[in-house]
Amino acid sequence: MSLEFIGYVGHFNSSESVPRTGPAVDVPHIEAVAKAHEYVGFDRVLVAFHSNSAESILIGQHIAHVTERLGLMIAHRPGFTQPTLAARQLATLDQFSKGRVAVHIITGGDDVELAQDGDHLTKDERYARTNEYLDVVRHEWTSATPFDYTGNYYKVARGYGDVKPYRPEGIPVFFGGASAAAIPVAGKHADVYALWGETYDQVRELVVRIRAAAAPYGRSPRFSLSLRPVLADTEEKAWAKAEDILARAKALRAAGGSGRSPNNARSTRGNAPPPNEGSRRLLAAAAQGKRLDKYLWTEIAALTGAQGNSTGLVGTPDQVAEALLDYYDLGVSTFLIRGFDPLEDAIQYGRELLPRVRKLVAARDAQADRSAA
């Protein structure tokens, strides 16, 4: 399988353990982190979306402008832009960047946050809308002649996109969502299905479900896994580093901060259980223990209510590379990794982790080729 590493470029410097600094669009930070990812060998970077954040496509456009080869994974929430227009926006950026765009479809599992953008549909309704949205987007990208589309949420008469994706294979669609409503839509539309950093057993189970959902459409999606590696030159130092990150995250929360944007909708939820299945799956893992499988670390997920990508792999670069190879053997070929110090950790990953994983995967693939011969 083709191996891909995705990093993360935030709109400003922050994490669970680093208090936010800078404005809502911290241009020097964006440029520095994007260039660092490109320099150390990442394939893409995620540009996040939130109901009160800067607009992800425009952030992605600037990253493309200040880099030369770095790919983009632009988080995009269906329902707020007409799908015909969104398809043309993404295809236009893909043309300017010469094929560096991917889109990450996040339907959204938090009713409180979605209400900030005026969306009051239920989760099941949102996924039904996403299904139609992606139908229309793909028509815009691929139809050589005007098309009609009639659904419950979108009705298009003689739609046509004159601007197409840069590459013949189009713009890759990443898809997140693990609920019963999400799985069928993922099976139909995901080129890459995105998981959070779950246990081996959880990943194995979800990969089977997604492949089964995709089979009726003759599709074979790839799989992405999101993790927060914590590296040091010894295992003891790595776990001490993780404990320091946890202590700083606890102190930041105790002081009333979260390292995220102000007025975060989720902060109003208190101790209520998370509304989305992905967070519930991470919390189920955290309930099994602080350290799972070989090096999986769950304490930040437990602390934050698993608000997003919040589980880590802790150890030496060799140990963490070994764990990533285990996930590769389960069918994961894309790894979205980001640290708790956005710039310094990205550089460390590029220097110490990415080359090790690529070497291990190349050896594994060569072994598989020999066995198949």
mmCIF file of C-alpha atoms in Angstrom:
data_model
loop_
_atom_site.group_PDB
_atom_site.id
_atom_site.type_symbol
_atom_site.label_atom_id
_atom_site.label_comp_id
_atom_site.label_asym_id
_atom_site.label_seq_id
_atom_site.Cartn_x
_atom_site.Cartn_y
_atom_site.Cartn_z
ATOM 1 C CA MET A 1 0.000 0.000 0.000
ATOM 2 C CA SER A 2 1.099 3.547 -0.652
ATOM 3 C CA LEU A 3 2.146 5.221 2.617
ATOM 4 C CA GLU A 4 1.109 8.800 3.386
ATOM 5 C CA PHE A 5 1.855 11.115 6.318
ATOM 6 C CA ILE A 6 -0.409 14.035 7.126
ATOM 7 C CA GLY A 7 0.498 16.765 9.578
ATOM 8 C CA TYR A 8 -1.515 19.630 10.999
ATOM 9 C CA VAL A 9 -1.391 23.376 10.473
ATOM 10 C CA GLY A 10 -3.510 25.218 13.016
ATOM 11 C CA HIS A 11 -4.790 28.717 12.478
ATOM 12 C CA PHE A 12 -2.749 29.804 15.518
ATOM 13 C CA ASN A 13 -0.359 28.205 17.990
ATOM 14 C CA SER A 14 -2.179 26.072 20.570
ATOM 15 C CA SER A 15 -2.827 22.577 21.836
ATOM 16 C CA GLU A 16 -4.354 20.884 24.851
ATOM 17 C CA SER A 17 -1.182 21.727 26.782
ATOM 18 C CA VAL A 18 -0.182 25.003 25.089
ATOM 19 C CA PRO A 19 -2.297 28.117 25.708
ATOM 20 C CA ARG A 20 -3.418 29.892 22.601
ATOM 21 C CA THR A 21 -1.290 32.744 21.380
ATOM 22 C CA GLY A 22 -1.787 35.014 18.415
ATOM 23 C CA PRO A 23 -4.865 36.199 16.526
ATOM 24 C CA ALA A 24 -7.555 34.040 14.945
ATOM 25 C CA VAL A 25 -5.473 33.950 11.754
ATOM 26 C CA ASP A 26 -1.837 33.958 12.806
ATOM 27 C CA VAL A 27 -0.220 34.239 9.396
ATOM 28 C CA PRO A 28 3.434 33.870 10.501
ATOM 29 C CA HIS A 29 2.539 30.746 12.502
ATOM 30 C CA ILE A 30 0.634 29.221 9.584
ATOM 31 C CA GLU A 31 3.492 29.886 7.199
ATOM 32 C CA ALA A 32 6.201 28.600 9.556
ATOM 33 C CA VAL A 33 4.408 25.366 10.420
ATOM 34 C CA ALA A 34 3.438 24.673 6.806
ATOM 35 C CA LYS A 35 6.994 25.220 5.546
ATOM 36 C CA ALA A 36 8.392 23.052 8.351
ATOM 37 C CA HIS A 37 6.088 20.177 7.388
ATOM 38 C CA GLU A 38 7.159 20.440 3.776
ATOM 39 C CA TYR A 39 10.845 20.614 4.674
ATOM 40 C CA VAL A 40 10.840 17.496 6.884
ATOM 41 C CA GLY A 41 8.902 15.331 4.440
ATOM 42 C CA PHE A 42 5.195 15.293 5.258
ATOM 43 C CA ASP A 43 2.902 14.540 2.330
ATOM 44 C CA ARG A 44 -0.058 16.683 3.390
ATOM 45 C CA VAL A 45 -1.327 18.855 6.211
ATOM 46 C CA LEU A 46 -4.796 19.034 7.687
ATOM 47 C CA VAL A 47 -6.491 22.427 7.760
ATOM 48 C CA ALA A 48 -9.213 22.209 10.395
ATOM 49 C CA PHE A 49 -12.778 23.529 10.414
ATOM 50 C CA HIS A 50 -14.868 24.729 13.338
ATOM 51 C CA SER A 51 -18.055 26.757 13.543
ATOM 52 C CA ASN A 52 -16.180 29.810 14.868
ATOM 53 C CA SER A 53 -12.835 29.415 13.090
ATOM 54 C CA ALA A 54 -11.256 31.003 10.054
ATOM 55 C CA GLU A 55 -12.383 29.532 6.737
ATOM 56 C CA SER A 56 -10.469 26.363 5.880
ATOM 57 C CA ILE A 57 -10.353 26.657 2.071
ATOM 58 C CA LEU A 58 -8.849 30.142 2.309
ATOM 59 C CA ILE A 59 -6.271 28.991 4.858
ATOM 60 C CA GLY A 60 -5.453 26.112 2.517
ATOM 61 C CA GLN A 61 -5.028 28.508 -0.384
ATOM 62 C CA HIS A 62 -2.388 30.450 1.518
ATOM 63 C CA ILE A 63 -0.547 27.279 2.552
ATOM 64 C CA ALA A 64 -0.462 26.211 -1.097
ATOM 65 C CA HIS A 65 0.908 29.637 -2.022
ATOM 66 C CA VAL A 66 3.817 29.537 0.451
ATOM 67 C CA THR A 67 4.822 25.915 -0.237
ATOM 68 C CA GLU A 68 5.811 24.041 -3.379
ATOM 69 C CA ARG A 69 4.818 20.395 -3.039
ATOM 70 C CA LEU A 70 2.951 20.049 0.288
ATOM 71 C CA GLY A 71 -0.507 18.554 -0.133
ATOM 72 C CA LEU A 72 -3.623 19.840 1.607
ATOM 73 C CA MET A 73 -6.357 17.997 3.475
ATOM 74 C CA ILE A 74 -9.039 20.648 3.835
ATOM 75 C CA ALA A 75 -11.692 19.950 6.433
ATOM 76 C CA HIS A 76 -15.076 20.839 4.982
ATOM 77 C CA ARG A 77 -18.532 20.655 6.499
ATOM 78 C CA PRO A 78 -21.397 19.947 4.068
ATOM 79 C CA GLY A 79 -24.539 21.994 4.271
ATOM 80 C CA PHE A 80 -23.304 25.584 4.487
ATOM 81 C CA THR A 81 -22.160 26.041 0.897
ATOM 82 C CA GLN A 82 -24.083 24.757 -2.080
ATOM 83 C CA PRO A 83 -22.327 21.574 -3.270
ATOM 84 C CA THR A 84 -21.998 22.882 -6.823
ATOM 85 C CA LEU A 85 -20.113 25.942 -5.572
ATOM 86 C CA ALA A 86 -18.003 23.969 -3.069
ATOM 87 C CA ALA A 87 -16.965 21.584 -5.848
ATOM 88 C CA ARG A 88 -15.818 24.498 -8.002
ATOM 89 C CA GLN A 89 -14.029 26.176 -5.095
ATOM 90 C CA LEU A 90 -12.046 23.015 -4.354
ATOM 91 C CA ALA A 91 -11.369 22.307 -8.033
ATOM 92 C CA THR A 92 -10.168 25.877 -8.536
ATOM 93 C CA LEU A 93 -7.722 25.561 -5.654
ATOM 94 C CA ASP A 94 -6.658 22.179 -7.014
ATOM 95 C CA GLN A 95 -5.814 23.825 -10.333
ATOM 96 C CA PHE A 96 -3.797 26.614 -8.685
ATOM 97 C CA SER A 97 -1.921 24.105 -6.498
ATOM 98 C CA LYS A 98 -1.393 21.619 -9.352
ATOM 99 C CA GLY A 99 -3.262 18.737 -7.795
ATOM 100 C CA ARG A 100 -2.372 19.130 -4.128
ATOM 101 C CA VAL A 101 -5.916 19.245 -2.718
ATOM 102 C CA ALA A 102 -7.820 16.612 -0.743
ATOM 103 C CA VAL A 103 -11.033 17.298 1.141
ATOM 104 C CA HIS A 104 -11.960 15.900 4.544
ATOM 105 C CA ILE A 105 -15.736 15.687 4.911
ATOM 106 C CA ILE A 106 -16.836 16.234 8.501
ATOM 107 C CA THR A 107 -20.592 16.032 8.853
ATOM 108 C CA GLY A 108 -20.439 16.972 12.520
ATOM 109 C CA GLY A 109 -21.662 15.173 15.592
ATOM 110 C CA ASP A 110 -22.192 18.040 18.044
ATOM 111 C CA ASP A 111 -25.613 19.682 17.837
ATOM 112 C CA VAL A 112 -24.509 22.583 20.062
ATOM 113 C CA GLU A 113 -21.575 23.525 17.874
ATOM 114 C CA LEU A 114 -23.551 23.102 14.648
ATOM 115 C CA ALA A 115 -26.242 25.428 15.966
ATOM 116 C CA GLN A 116 -23.609 28.189 16.013
ATOM 117 C CA ASP A 117 -23.726 28.031 12.222
ATOM 118 C CA GLY A 118 -27.505 27.828 12.143
ATOM 119 C CA ASP A 119 -27.722 24.082 11.440
ATOM 120 C CA HIS A 120 -30.458 22.341 13.430
ATOM 121 C CA LEU A 121 -30.808 19.050 11.578
ATOM 122 C CA THR A 122 -30.487 15.796 13.500
ATOM 123 C CA LYS A 123 -27.358 13.702 13.066
ATOM 124 C CA ASP A 124 -29.152 11.192 10.814
ATOM 125 C CA GLU A 125 -30.515 14.038 8.688
ATOM 126 C CA ARG A 126 -27.055 15.554 8.395
ATOM 127 C CA TYR A 127 -25.567 12.321 7.087
ATOM 128 C CA ALA A 128 -28.433 11.951 4.608
ATOM 129 C CA ARG A 129 -27.685 15.489 3.442
ATOM 130 C CA THR A 130 -23.959 14.693 3.204
ATOM 131 C CA ASN A 131 -24.751 11.729 0.974
ATOM 132 C CA GLU A 132 -26.601 13.965 -1.478
ATOM 133 C CA TYR A 133 -23.982 16.711 -1.141
ATOM 134 C CA LEU A 134 -21.200 14.385 -2.221
ATOM 135 C CA ASP A 135 -23.327 13.002 -5.056
ATOM 136 C CA VAL A 136 -23.595 16.528 -6.443
ATOM 137 C CA VAL A 137 -19.937 17.378 -5.790
ATOM 138 C CA ARG A 138 -18.792 14.350 -7.749
ATOM 139 C CA HIS A 139 -21.160 15.196 -10.618
ATOM 140 C CA GLU A 140 -19.623 18.687 -10.774
ATOM 141 C CA TRP A 141 -16.138 17.217 -10.843
ATOM 142 C CA THR A 142 -16.771 14.501 -13.409
ATOM 143 C CA SER A 143 -19.729 15.345 -15.672
ATOM 144 C CA ALA A 144 -18.741 16.327 -19.194
ATOM 145 C CA THR A 145 -22.258 17.650 -19.869
ATOM 146 C CA PRO A 146 -24.902 19.385 -17.742
ATOM 147 C CA PHE A 147 -26.604 17.137 -15.189
ATOM 148 C CA ASP A 148 -29.826 17.110 -13.189
ATOM 149 C CA TYR A 149 -30.027 15.902 -9.620
ATOM 150 C CA THR A 150 -33.092 15.520 -7.405
ATOM 151 C CA GLY A 151 -32.823 14.634 -3.733
ATOM 152 C CA ASN A 152 -34.488 15.568 -0.478
ATOM 153 C CA TYR A 153 -31.946 18.298 0.280
ATOM 154 C CA TYR A 154 -30.595 19.330 -3.134
ATOM 155 C CA LYS A 155 -32.214 19.820 -6.511
ATOM 156 C CA VAL A 156 -29.916 20.817 -9.342
ATOM 157 C CA ALA A 157 -31.106 21.623 -12.853
ATOM 158 C CA ARG A 158 -28.484 21.444 -15.594
ATOM 159 C CA GLY A 159 -25.592 21.772 -13.200
ATOM 160 C CA TYR A 160 -22.142 21.832 -14.726
ATOM 161 C CA GLY A 161 -18.663 22.597 -13.453
ATOM 162 C CA ASP A 162 -16.382 24.035 -16.103
ATOM 163 C CA VAL A 163 -13.407 23.777 -13.741
ATOM 164 C CA LYS A 164 -12.405 20.188 -12.988
ATOM 165 C CA PRO A 165 -9.802 18.736 -10.602
ATOM 166 C CA TYR A 166 -6.207 18.983 -11.780
ATOM 167 C CA ARG A 167 -5.551 15.236 -11.946
ATOM 168 C CA PRO A 168 -7.641 12.673 -13.868
ATOM 169 C CA GLU A 169 -8.240 10.688 -10.677
ATOM 170 C CA GLY A 170 -9.802 13.757 -9.109
ATOM 171 C CA ILE A 171 -9.691 15.177 -5.587
ATOM 172 C CA PRO A 172 -9.440 12.527 -2.827
ATOM 173 C CA VAL A 173 -12.381 12.506 -0.429
ATOM 174 C CA PHE A 174 -11.507 11.728 3.175
ATOM 175 C CA PHE A 175 -14.507 10.918 5.340
ATOM 176 C CA GLY A 176 -14.974 10.847 9.104
ATOM 177 C CA GLY A 177 -17.851 9.389 11.084
ATOM 178 C CA ALA A 178 -18.454 6.094 12.873
ATOM 179 C CA SER A 179 -22.158 6.191 13.736
ATOM 180 C CA ALA A 180 -24.758 3.901 12.197
ATOM 181 C CA ALA A 181 -25.855 6.792 9.967
ATOM 182 C CA ALA A 182 -22.289 7.540 8.875
ATOM 183 C CA ILE A 183 -21.071 4.090 7.851
ATOM 184 C CA PRO A 184 -23.253 3.656 4.708
ATOM 185 C CA VAL A 185 -22.318 7.138 3.482
ATOM 186 C CA ALA A 186 -18.650 6.385 4.075
ATOM 187 C CA GLY A 187 -18.974 3.153 2.132
ATOM 188 C CA LYS A 188 -20.436 4.997 -0.834
ATOM 189 C CA HIS A 189 -18.191 8.045 -0.908
ATOM 190 C CA ALA A 190 -14.941 7.691 1.072
ATOM 191 C CA ASP A 191 -11.731 7.386 -0.893
ATOM 192 C CA VAL A 192 -10.003 7.413 2.484
ATOM 193 C CA TYR A 193 -11.881 6.581 5.663
ATOM 194 C CA ALA A 194 -10.488 8.480 8.656
ATOM 195 C CA LEU A 195 -10.325 6.917 12.117
ATOM 196 C CA TRP A 196 -9.118 8.449 15.341
ATOM 197 C CA GLY A 197 -6.342 6.752 17.308
ATOM 198 C CA GLU A 198 -8.134 3.644 18.504
ATOM 199 C CA THR A 199 -6.904 0.297 19.795
ATOM 200 C CA TYR A 200 -5.861 -2.455 17.433
ATOM 201 C CA ASP A 201 -9.126 -4.304 18.086
ATOM 202 C CA GLN A 202 -11.251 -1.216 17.464
ATOM 203 C CA VAL A 203 -9.424 -0.436 14.220
ATOM 204 C CA ARG A 204 -9.717 -4.026 13.027
ATOM 205 C CA GLU A 205 -13.486 -4.027 13.680
ATOM 206 C CA LEU A 206 -14.137 -0.687 11.986
ATOM 207 C CA VAL A 207 -12.040 -1.520 8.919
ATOM 208 C CA VAL A 208 -14.183 -4.624 8.390
ATOM 209 C CA ARG A 209 -17.398 -2.591 8.665
ATOM 210 C CA ILE A 210 -16.256 0.079 6.215
ATOM 211 C CA ARG A 211 -15.073 -2.463 3.672
ATOM 212 C CA ALA A 212 -18.424 -4.233 3.895
ATOM 213 C CA ALA A 213 -20.262 -0.920 3.398
ATOM 214 C CA ALA A 214 -18.112 -0.073 0.367
ATOM 215 C CA ALA A 215 -18.374 -3.483 -1.310
ATOM 216 C CA PRO A 216 -21.848 -2.961 -2.874
ATOM 217 C CA TYR A 217 -20.444 0.074 -4.716
ATOM 218 C CA GLY A 218 -17.368 -1.806 -5.936
ATOM 219 C CA ARG A 219 -15.163 0.508 -3.912
ATOM 220 C CA SER A 220 -12.022 -0.213 -1.856
ATOM 221 C CA PRO A 221 -11.295 2.778 0.381
ATOM 222 C CA ARG A 222 -7.966 3.359 2.034
ATOM 223 C CA PHE A 223 -7.752 4.040 5.772
ATOM 224 C CA SER A 224 -6.273 6.890 7.772
ATOM 225 C CA LEU A 225 -5.489 6.915 11.502
ATOM 226 C CA SER A 226 -4.969 10.026 13.645
ATOM 227 C CA LEU A 227 -2.528 9.925 16.559
ATOM 228 C CA ARG A 228 -0.432 12.213 18.782
ATOM 229 C CA PRO A 229 3.083 10.709 19.068
ATOM 230 C CA VAL A 230 5.233 11.570 22.087
ATOM 231 C CA LEU A 231 8.885 10.767 21.368
ATOM 232 C CA ALA A 232 12.095 10.674 23.372
ATOM 233 C CA ASP A 233 15.373 8.796 23.138
ATOM 234 C CA THR A 234 14.348 6.350 25.885
ATOM 235 C CA GLU A 235 10.975 4.895 26.802
ATOM 236 C CA GLU A 236 11.263 6.288 30.328
ATOM 237 C CA LYS A 237 11.909 9.804 29.040
ATOM 238 C CA ALA A 238 8.998 9.514 26.609
ATOM 239 C CA TRP A 239 6.558 8.591 29.364
ATOM 240 C CA ALA A 240 7.931 11.383 31.556
ATOM 241 C CA LYS A 241 7.333 13.760 28.658
ATOM 242 C CA ALA A 242 3.756 12.450 28.344
ATOM 243 C CA GLU A 243 3.182 12.993 32.059
ATOM 244 C CA ASP A 244 4.425 16.571 31.717
ATOM 245 C CA ILE A 245 2.049 17.162 28.802
ATOM 246 C CA LEU A 246 -0.823 15.800 30.889
ATOM 247 C CA ALA A 247 0.092 17.998 33.855
ATOM 248 C CA ARG A 248 0.234 21.105 31.692
ATOM 249 C CA ALA A 249 -3.090 20.197 30.042
ATOM 250 C CA LYS A 250 -4.711 19.780 33.462
ATOM 251 C CA ALA A 251 -3.303 23.107 34.647
ATOM 252 C CA LEU A 252 -4.512 24.879 31.521
ATOM 253 C CA ARG A 253 -8.026 23.498 31.937
ATOM 254 C CA ALA A 254 -8.038 24.345 35.625
ATOM 255 C CA ALA A 255 -7.179 27.931 34.698
ATOM 256 C CA GLY A 256 -10.205 28.030 32.402
ATOM 257 C CA GLY A 257 -8.409 27.504 29.111
ATOM 258 C CA SER A 258 -8.362 24.687 26.614
ATOM 259 C CA GLY A 259 -5.828 25.800 24.026
ATOM 260 C CA ARG A 260 -8.690 26.217 21.564
ATOM 261 C CA SER A 261 -10.754 29.088 20.229
ATOM 262 C CA PRO A 262 -12.760 31.140 22.716
ATOM 263 C CA ASN A 263 -16.471 30.416 23.041
ATOM 264 C CA ASN A 264 -15.928 26.799 22.070
ATOM 265 C CA ALA A 265 -19.385 25.234 21.942
ATOM 266 C CA ARG A 266 -18.239 22.012 23.499
ATOM 267 C CA SER A 267 -17.042 23.790 26.607
ATOM 268 C CA THR A 268 -20.699 24.318 27.529
ATOM 269 C CA ARG A 269 -21.380 20.608 27.741
ATOM 270 C CA GLY A 270 -19.815 20.116 31.175
ATOM 271 C CA ASN A 271 -19.541 16.442 32.009
ATOM 272 C CA ALA A 272 -22.229 15.336 29.557
ATOM 273 C CA PRO A 273 -21.259 12.345 27.403
ATOM 274 C CA PRO A 274 -19.915 13.258 23.958
ATOM 275 C CA PRO A 275 -22.544 13.363 21.216
ATOM 276 C CA ASN A 276 -20.448 11.755 18.481
ATOM 277 C CA GLU A 277 -19.549 8.108 18.070
ATOM 278 C CA GLY A 278 -15.855 8.740 17.439
ATOM 279 C CA SER A 279 -15.407 10.375 20.838
ATOM 280 C CA ARG A 280 -17.398 7.644 22.534
ATOM 281 C CA ARG A 281 -15.118 5.036 20.960
ATOM 282 C CA LEU A 282 -12.009 6.823 22.253
ATOM 283 C CA LEU A 283 -13.493 7.106 25.729
ATOM 284 C CA ALA A 284 -14.352 3.410 25.660
ATOM 285 C CA ALA A 285 -10.692 2.734 24.954
ATOM 286 C CA ALA A 286 -9.613 5.104 27.721
ATOM 287 C CA ALA A 287 -11.865 3.254 30.162
ATOM 288 C CA GLN A 288 -9.739 0.148 29.571
ATOM 289 C CA GLY A 289 -6.620 1.857 30.901
ATOM 290 C CA LYS A 290 -4.095 4.642 30.487
ATOM 291 C CA ARG A 291 -1.724 2.529 28.375
ATOM 292 C CA LEU A 292 -3.123 0.052 25.867
ATOM 293 C CA ASP A 293 -1.739 -2.317 23.254
ATOM 294 C CA LYS A 294 1.981 -1.568 22.956
ATOM 295 C CA TYR A 295 2.277 2.202 23.342
ATOM 296 C CA LEU A 296 -1.224 3.714 23.038
ATOM 297 C CA TRP A 297 -1.772 6.533 25.561
ATOM 298 C CA THR A 298 -5.345 7.529 26.440
ATOM 299 C CA GLU A 299 -5.086 10.090 29.269
ATOM 300 C CA ILE A 300 -5.509 13.227 27.156
ATOM 301 C CA ALA A 301 -8.620 11.702 25.575
ATOM 302 C CA ALA A 302 -10.005 10.944 29.043
ATOM 303 C CA LEU A 303 -9.171 14.456 30.276
ATOM 304 C CA THR A 304 -10.769 16.292 27.357
ATOM 305 C CA GLY A 305 -13.773 14.060 26.740
ATOM 306 C CA ALA A 306 -12.062 12.881 23.543
ATOM 307 C CA GLN A 307 -12.731 16.167 21.792
ATOM 308 C CA GLY A 308 -11.029 15.260 18.558
ATOM 309 C CA ASN A 309 -7.744 13.526 17.865
ATOM 310 C CA SER A 310 -6.505 12.994 21.429
ATOM 311 C CA THR A 311 -4.835 9.599 21.860
ATOM 312 C CA GLY A 312 -1.098 9.218 21.557
ATOM 313 C CA LEU A 313 1.690 6.744 20.968
ATOM 314 C CA VAL A 314 4.447 7.112 23.551
ATOM 315 C CA GLY A 315 7.968 5.737 23.261
ATOM 316 C CA THR A 316 11.216 5.964 21.374
ATOM 317 C CA PRO A 317 11.045 6.658 17.632
ATOM 318 C CA ASP A 318 11.690 2.951 17.001
ATOM 319 C CA GLN A 319 8.877 1.895 19.345
ATOM 320 C CA VAL A 320 6.347 4.312 17.889
ATOM 321 C CA ALA A 321 7.359 3.309 14.353
ATOM 322 C CA GLU A 322 6.787 -0.316 15.355
ATOM 323 C CA ALA A 323 3.263 0.544 16.556
ATOM 324 C CA LEU A 324 2.491 2.396 13.325
ATOM 325 C CA LEU A 325 3.645 -0.664 11.387
ATOM 326 C CA ASP A 326 1.144 -2.717 13.410
ATOM 327 C CA TYR A 327 -1.626 -0.398 12.231
ATOM 328 C CA TYR A 328 -0.283 -0.644 8.679
ATOM 329 C CA ASP A 329 -0.667 -4.415 8.922
ATOM 330 C CA LEU A 330 -4.334 -3.818 9.861
ATOM 331 C CA GLY A 331 -4.918 -1.896 6.631
ATOM 332 C CA VAL A 332 -4.005 1.685 7.585
ATOM 333 C CA SER A 333 -1.813 3.413 5.008
ATOM 334 C CA THR A 334 -2.291 7.078 5.957
ATOM 335 C CA PHE A 335 -1.220 8.488 9.315
ATOM 336 C CA LEU A 336 -2.346 11.886 10.513
ATOM 337 C CA ILE A 337 0.102 12.783 13.276
ATOM 338 C CA ARG A 338 0.375 16.004 15.216
ATOM 339 C CA GLY A 339 2.055 16.909 18.436
ATOM 340 C CA PHE A 340 1.354 18.928 21.531
ATOM 341 C CA ASP A 341 3.966 21.478 20.477
ATOM 342 C CA PRO A 342 2.832 22.057 16.882
ATOM 343 C CA LEU A 343 6.076 23.298 15.339
ATOM 344 C CA GLU A 344 8.782 21.494 17.314
ATOM 345 C CA ASP A 345 6.976 18.153 17.275
ATOM 346 C CA ALA A 346 6.381 18.301 13.514
ATOM 347 C CA ILE A 347 10.105 18.797 12.958
ATOM 348 C CA GLN A 348 10.943 15.938 15.313
ATOM 349 C CA TYR A 349 8.491 13.613 13.534
ATOM 350 C CA GLY A 350 10.016 14.430 10.169
ATOM 351 C CA ARG A 351 13.543 13.790 11.350
ATOM 352 C CA GLU A 352 13.060 10.806 13.666
ATOM 353 C CA LEU A 353 9.761 9.043 12.937
ATOM 354 C CA LEU A 354 8.762 9.313 9.281
ATOM 355 C CA PRO A 355 11.987 7.801 7.889
ATOM 356 C CA ARG A 356 11.773 4.863 10.295
ATOM 357 C CA VAL A 357 8.173 4.070 9.381
ATOM 358 C CA ARG A 358 8.850 4.353 5.678
ATOM 359 C CA LYS A 359 11.793 1.961 6.018
ATOM 360 C CA LEU A 360 9.711 -0.562 7.981
ATOM 361 C CA VAL A 361 6.831 -0.379 5.486
ATOM 362 C CA ALA A 362 9.173 -0.809 2.521
ATOM 363 C CA ALA A 363 10.613 -3.927 4.160
ATOM 364 C CA ARG A 364 7.137 -5.255 4.929
ATOM 365 C CA ASP A 365 5.975 -4.688 1.342
ATOM 366 C CA ALA A 366 9.089 -6.360 -0.049
ATOM 367 C CA GLN A 367 8.474 -9.341 2.206
ATOM 368 C CA ALA A 368 4.867 -9.537 0.984
ATOM 369 C CA ASP A 369 6.026 -9.398 -2.636
ATOM 370 C CA ARG A 370 8.466 -12.248 -2.046
ATOM 371 C CA SER A 371 5.756 -14.326 -0.391
ATOM 372 C CA ALA A 372 3.374 -13.726 -3.287
ATOM 373 C CA ALA A 373 5.970 -14.666 -5.928
#
